[in-house]
PDB file of C-alpha atoms in Angstrom:
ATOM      1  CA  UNK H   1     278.699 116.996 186.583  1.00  0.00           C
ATOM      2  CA  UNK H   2     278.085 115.714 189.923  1.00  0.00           C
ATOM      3  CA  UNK H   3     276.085 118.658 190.953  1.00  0.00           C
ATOM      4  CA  UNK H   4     273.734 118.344 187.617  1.00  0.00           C
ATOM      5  CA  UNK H   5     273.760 114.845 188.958  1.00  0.00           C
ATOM      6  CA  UNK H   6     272.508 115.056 192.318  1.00  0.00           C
ATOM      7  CA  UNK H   7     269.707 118.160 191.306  1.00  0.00           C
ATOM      8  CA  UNK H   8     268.602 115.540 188.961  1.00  0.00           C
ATOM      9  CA  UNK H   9     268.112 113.141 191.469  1.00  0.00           C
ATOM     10  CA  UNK H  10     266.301 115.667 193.863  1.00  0.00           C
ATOM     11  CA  UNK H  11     263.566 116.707 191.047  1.00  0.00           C
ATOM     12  CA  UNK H  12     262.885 113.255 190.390  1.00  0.00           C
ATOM     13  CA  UNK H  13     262.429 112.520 194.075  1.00  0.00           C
ATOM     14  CA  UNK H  14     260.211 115.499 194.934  1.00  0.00           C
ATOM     15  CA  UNK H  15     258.094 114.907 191.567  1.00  0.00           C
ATOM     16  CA  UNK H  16     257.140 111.324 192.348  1.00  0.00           C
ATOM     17  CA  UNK H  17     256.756 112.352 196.200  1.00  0.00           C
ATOM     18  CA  UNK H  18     254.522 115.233 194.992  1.00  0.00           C
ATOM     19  CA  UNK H  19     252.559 112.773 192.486  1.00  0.00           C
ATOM     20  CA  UNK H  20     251.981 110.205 195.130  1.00  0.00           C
ATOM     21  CA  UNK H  21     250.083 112.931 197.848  1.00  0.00           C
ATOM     22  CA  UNK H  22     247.806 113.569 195.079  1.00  0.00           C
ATOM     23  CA  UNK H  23     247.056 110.206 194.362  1.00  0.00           C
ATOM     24  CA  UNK H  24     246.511 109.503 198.572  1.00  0.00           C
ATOM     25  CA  UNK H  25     244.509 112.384 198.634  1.00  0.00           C
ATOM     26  CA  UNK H  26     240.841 110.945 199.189  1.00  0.00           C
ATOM     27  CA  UNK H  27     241.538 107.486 200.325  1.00  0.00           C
ATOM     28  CA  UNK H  28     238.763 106.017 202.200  1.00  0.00           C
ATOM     29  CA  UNK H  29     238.949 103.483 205.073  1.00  0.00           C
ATOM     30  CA  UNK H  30     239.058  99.452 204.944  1.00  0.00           C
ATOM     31  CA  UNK H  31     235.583  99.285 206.012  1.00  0.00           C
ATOM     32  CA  UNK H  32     234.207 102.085 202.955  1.00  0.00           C
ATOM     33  CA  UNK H  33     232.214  99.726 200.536  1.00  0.00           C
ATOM     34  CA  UNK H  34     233.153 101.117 196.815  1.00  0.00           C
ATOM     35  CA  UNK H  35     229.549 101.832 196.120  1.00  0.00           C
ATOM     36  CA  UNK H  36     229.438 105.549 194.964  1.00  0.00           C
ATOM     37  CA  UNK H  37     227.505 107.768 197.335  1.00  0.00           C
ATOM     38  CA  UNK H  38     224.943 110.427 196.243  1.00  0.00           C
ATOM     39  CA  UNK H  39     224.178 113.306 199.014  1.00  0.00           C
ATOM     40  CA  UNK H  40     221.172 115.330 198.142  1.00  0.00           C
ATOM     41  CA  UNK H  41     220.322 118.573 200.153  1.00  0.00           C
ATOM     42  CA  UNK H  42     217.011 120.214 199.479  1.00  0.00           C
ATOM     43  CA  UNK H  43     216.363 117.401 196.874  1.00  0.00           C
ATOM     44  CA  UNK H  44     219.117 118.519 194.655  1.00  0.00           C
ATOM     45  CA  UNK H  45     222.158 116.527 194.307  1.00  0.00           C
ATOM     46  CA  UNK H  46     225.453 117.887 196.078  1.00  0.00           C
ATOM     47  CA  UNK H  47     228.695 117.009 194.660  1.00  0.00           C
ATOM     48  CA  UNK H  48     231.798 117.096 197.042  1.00  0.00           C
ATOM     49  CA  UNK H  49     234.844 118.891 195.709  1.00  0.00           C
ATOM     50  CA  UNK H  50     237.847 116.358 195.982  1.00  0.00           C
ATOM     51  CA  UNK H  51     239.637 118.694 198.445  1.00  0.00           C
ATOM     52  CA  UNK H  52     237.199 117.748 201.183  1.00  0.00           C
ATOM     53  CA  UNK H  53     236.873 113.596 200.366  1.00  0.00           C
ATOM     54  CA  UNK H  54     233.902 112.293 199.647  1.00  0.00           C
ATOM     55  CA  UNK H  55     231.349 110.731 200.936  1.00  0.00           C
ATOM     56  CA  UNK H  56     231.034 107.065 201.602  1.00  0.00           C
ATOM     57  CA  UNK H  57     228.881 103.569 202.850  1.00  0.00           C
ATOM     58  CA  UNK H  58     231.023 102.449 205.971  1.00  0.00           C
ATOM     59  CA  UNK H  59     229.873  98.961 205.942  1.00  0.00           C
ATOM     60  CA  UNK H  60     230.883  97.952 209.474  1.00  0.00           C
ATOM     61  CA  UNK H  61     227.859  99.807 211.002  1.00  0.00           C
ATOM     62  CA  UNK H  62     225.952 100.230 207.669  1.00  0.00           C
ATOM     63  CA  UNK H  63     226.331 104.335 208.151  1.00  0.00           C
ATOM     64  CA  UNK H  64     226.902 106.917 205.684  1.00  0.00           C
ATOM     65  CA  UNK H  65     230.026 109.197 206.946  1.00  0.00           C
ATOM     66  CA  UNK H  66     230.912 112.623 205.107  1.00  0.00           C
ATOM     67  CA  UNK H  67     233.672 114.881 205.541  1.00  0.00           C
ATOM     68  CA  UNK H  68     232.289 117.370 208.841  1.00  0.00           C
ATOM     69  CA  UNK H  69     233.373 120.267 207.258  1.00  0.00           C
ATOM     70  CA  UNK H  70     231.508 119.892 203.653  1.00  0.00           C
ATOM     71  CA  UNK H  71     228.297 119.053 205.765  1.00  0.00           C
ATOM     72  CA  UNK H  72     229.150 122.333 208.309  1.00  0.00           C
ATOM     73  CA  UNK H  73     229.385 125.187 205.982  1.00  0.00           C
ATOM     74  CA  UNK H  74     226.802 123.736 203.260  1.00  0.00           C
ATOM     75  CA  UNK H  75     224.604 124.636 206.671  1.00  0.00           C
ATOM     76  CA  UNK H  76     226.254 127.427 207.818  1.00  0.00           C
ATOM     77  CA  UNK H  77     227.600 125.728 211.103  1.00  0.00           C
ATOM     78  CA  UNK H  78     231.245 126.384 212.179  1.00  0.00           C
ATOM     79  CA  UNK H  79     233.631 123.244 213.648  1.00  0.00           C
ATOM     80  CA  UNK H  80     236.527 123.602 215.888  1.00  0.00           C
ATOM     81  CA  UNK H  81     238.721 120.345 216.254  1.00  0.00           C
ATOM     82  CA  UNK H  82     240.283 120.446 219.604  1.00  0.00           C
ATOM     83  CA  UNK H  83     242.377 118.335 221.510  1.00  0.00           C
ATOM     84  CA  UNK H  84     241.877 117.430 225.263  1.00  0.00           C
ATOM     85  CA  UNK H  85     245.202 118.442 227.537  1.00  0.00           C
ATOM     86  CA  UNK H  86     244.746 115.506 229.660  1.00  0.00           C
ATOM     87  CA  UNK H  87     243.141 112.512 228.290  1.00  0.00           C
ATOM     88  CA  UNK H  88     244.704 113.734 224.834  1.00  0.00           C
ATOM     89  CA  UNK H  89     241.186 112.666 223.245  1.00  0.00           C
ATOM     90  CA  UNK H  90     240.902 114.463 219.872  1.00  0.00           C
ATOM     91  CA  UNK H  91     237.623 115.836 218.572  1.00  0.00           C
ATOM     92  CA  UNK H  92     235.180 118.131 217.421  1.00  0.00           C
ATOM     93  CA  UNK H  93     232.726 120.781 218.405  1.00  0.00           C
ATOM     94  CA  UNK H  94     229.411 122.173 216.240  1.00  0.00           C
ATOM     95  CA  UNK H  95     227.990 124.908 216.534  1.00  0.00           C
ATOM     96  CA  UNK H  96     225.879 128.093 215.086  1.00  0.00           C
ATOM     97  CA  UNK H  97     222.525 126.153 213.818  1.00  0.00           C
ATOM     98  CA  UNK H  98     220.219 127.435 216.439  1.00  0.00           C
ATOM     99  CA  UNK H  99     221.292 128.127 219.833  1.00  0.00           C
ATOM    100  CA  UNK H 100     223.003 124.153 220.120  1.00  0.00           C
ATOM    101  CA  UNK H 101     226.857 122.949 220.459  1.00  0.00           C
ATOM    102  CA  UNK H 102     227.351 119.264 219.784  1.00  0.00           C
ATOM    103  CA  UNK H 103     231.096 118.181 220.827  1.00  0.00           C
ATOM    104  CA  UNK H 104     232.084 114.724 219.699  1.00  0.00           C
ATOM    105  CA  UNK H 105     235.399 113.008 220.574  1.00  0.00           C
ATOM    106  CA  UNK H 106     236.325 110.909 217.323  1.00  0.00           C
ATOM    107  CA  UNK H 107     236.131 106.677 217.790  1.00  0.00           C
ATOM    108  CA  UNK H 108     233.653 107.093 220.454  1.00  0.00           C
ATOM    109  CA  UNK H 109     230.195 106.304 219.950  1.00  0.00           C
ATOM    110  CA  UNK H 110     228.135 109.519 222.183  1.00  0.00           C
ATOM    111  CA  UNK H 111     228.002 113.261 221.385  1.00  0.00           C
ATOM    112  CA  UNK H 112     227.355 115.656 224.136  1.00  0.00           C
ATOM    113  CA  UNK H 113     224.503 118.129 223.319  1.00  0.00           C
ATOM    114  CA  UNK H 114     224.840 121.809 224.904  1.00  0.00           C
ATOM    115  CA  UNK H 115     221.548 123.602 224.572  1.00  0.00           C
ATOM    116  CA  UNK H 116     220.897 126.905 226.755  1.00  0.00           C
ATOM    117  CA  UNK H 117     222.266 125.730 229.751  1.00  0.00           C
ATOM    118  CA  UNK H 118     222.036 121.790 229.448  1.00  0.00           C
ATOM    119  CA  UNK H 119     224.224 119.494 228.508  1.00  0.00           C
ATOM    120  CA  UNK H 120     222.773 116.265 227.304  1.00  0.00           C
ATOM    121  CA  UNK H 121     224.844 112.979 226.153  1.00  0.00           C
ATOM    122  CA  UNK H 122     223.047 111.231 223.878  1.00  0.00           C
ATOM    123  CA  UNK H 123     224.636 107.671 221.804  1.00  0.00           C
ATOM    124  CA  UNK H 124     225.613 108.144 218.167  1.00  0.00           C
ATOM    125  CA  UNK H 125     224.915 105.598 215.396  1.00  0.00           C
ATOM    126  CA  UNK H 126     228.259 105.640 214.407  1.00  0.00           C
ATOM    127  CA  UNK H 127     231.474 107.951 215.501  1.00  0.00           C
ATOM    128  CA  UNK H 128     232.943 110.048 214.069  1.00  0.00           C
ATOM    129  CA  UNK H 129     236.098 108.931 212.451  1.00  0.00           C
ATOM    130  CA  UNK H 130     239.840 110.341 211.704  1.00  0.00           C
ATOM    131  CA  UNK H 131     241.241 108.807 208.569  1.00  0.00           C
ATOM    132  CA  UNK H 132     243.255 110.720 205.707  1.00  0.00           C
ATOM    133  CA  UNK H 133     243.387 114.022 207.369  1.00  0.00           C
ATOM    134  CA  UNK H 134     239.874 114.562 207.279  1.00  0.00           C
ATOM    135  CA  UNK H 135     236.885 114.110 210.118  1.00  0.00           C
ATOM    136  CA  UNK H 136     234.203 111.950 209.096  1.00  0.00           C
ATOM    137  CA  UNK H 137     230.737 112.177 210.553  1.00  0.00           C
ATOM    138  CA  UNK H 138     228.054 109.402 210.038  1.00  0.00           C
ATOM    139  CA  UNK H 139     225.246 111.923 208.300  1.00  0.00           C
ATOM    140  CA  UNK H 140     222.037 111.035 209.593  1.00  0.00           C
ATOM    141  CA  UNK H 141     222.759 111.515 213.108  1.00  0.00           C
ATOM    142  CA  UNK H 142     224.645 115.101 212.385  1.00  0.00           C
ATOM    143  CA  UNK H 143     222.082 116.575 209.769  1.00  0.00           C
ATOM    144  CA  UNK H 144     218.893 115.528 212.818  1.00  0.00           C
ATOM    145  CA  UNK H 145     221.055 116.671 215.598  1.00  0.00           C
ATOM    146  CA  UNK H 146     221.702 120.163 213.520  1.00  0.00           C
ATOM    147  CA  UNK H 147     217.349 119.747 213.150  1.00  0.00           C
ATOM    148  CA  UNK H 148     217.966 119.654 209.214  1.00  0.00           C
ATOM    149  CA  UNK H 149     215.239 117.323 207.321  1.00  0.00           C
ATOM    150  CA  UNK H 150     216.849 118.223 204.414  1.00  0.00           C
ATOM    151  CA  UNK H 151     219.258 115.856 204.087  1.00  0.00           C
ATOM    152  CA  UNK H 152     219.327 112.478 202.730  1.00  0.00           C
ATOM    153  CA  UNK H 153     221.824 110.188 200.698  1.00  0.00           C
ATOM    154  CA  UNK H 154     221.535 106.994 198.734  1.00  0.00           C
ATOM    155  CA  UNK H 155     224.492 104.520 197.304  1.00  0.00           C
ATOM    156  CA  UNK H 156     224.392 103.793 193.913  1.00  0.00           C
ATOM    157  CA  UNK H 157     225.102  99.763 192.644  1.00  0.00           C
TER     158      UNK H 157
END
């Protein structure tokens, strides 16, 4: 009885564990107003399957920030996320639009631009942010530094 007992206990556990991931899945930072956030690409509307986030208004520096790897492959860019050995700075390199690399360290507010054989830093309007599991990147500055006019958003009331 004891045994029935304690497997009883252990799928009742794991079921409400399991049930509470999916629920966290897709939570947003403090500073995400709950406006809903349209991306359109090519003037059609984009939805953003739940397994990537979503998009949202960060309202502490009135930026739009989207999951990096929705906005990548919708473009047909490639990210790696790296980690630096010595300052242990975490972040994230794009690349394959054109002949550029743009490498961006998440929390700071700069992207380094390698183009031929330049490198150019050049400020951010917002970084690029680590919440949830998921990258963030405010949209703007990514879809002009990728040279996409495409892109544009809007937050619905």
């Amino acid at each position: 009885m004891k045994i029935k007992n304690y497997i009883a206990i252990f799928i009742l556990a794991f079921i409400s564990i399991l049930s509470t991931s999916v629920f966290a899945v897709g939570n947003l930072p403090a500073t995400a107003s709950t406006k809903k956030v349209d991306i359109y690409i090519n003037n059609e509307i984009k939805l953003l399957p739940e397994n990537y986030g979503r998009a949202y208004f960060d309202k502490s520096n009135n930026r739009v920030m989207v999951p990096i790897r929705y906005i990548t492959e919708q473009f047909g860019a490639y990210i790696q996320f790296y980690t630096e050995p010595n300052s242990k700075k975490q972040g994230i390199l794009i690349g394959g639009v054109g002949n550029k690399l743009i490498k961006m360290n998440i929390g700071e507010n700069n992207a380094t631009f390698y183009e031929d054989k330049d490198n150019q830093v050049v400020a951010t309007d917002a970084p690029a942010v680590l919440y949830d599991g998921r990258t963030y990147v405010p949209i703007r500055f990514i879809s002009e530094a990728m040279g996409l006019k495409a892109v544009s958003y809007t937050h619905l009331r």
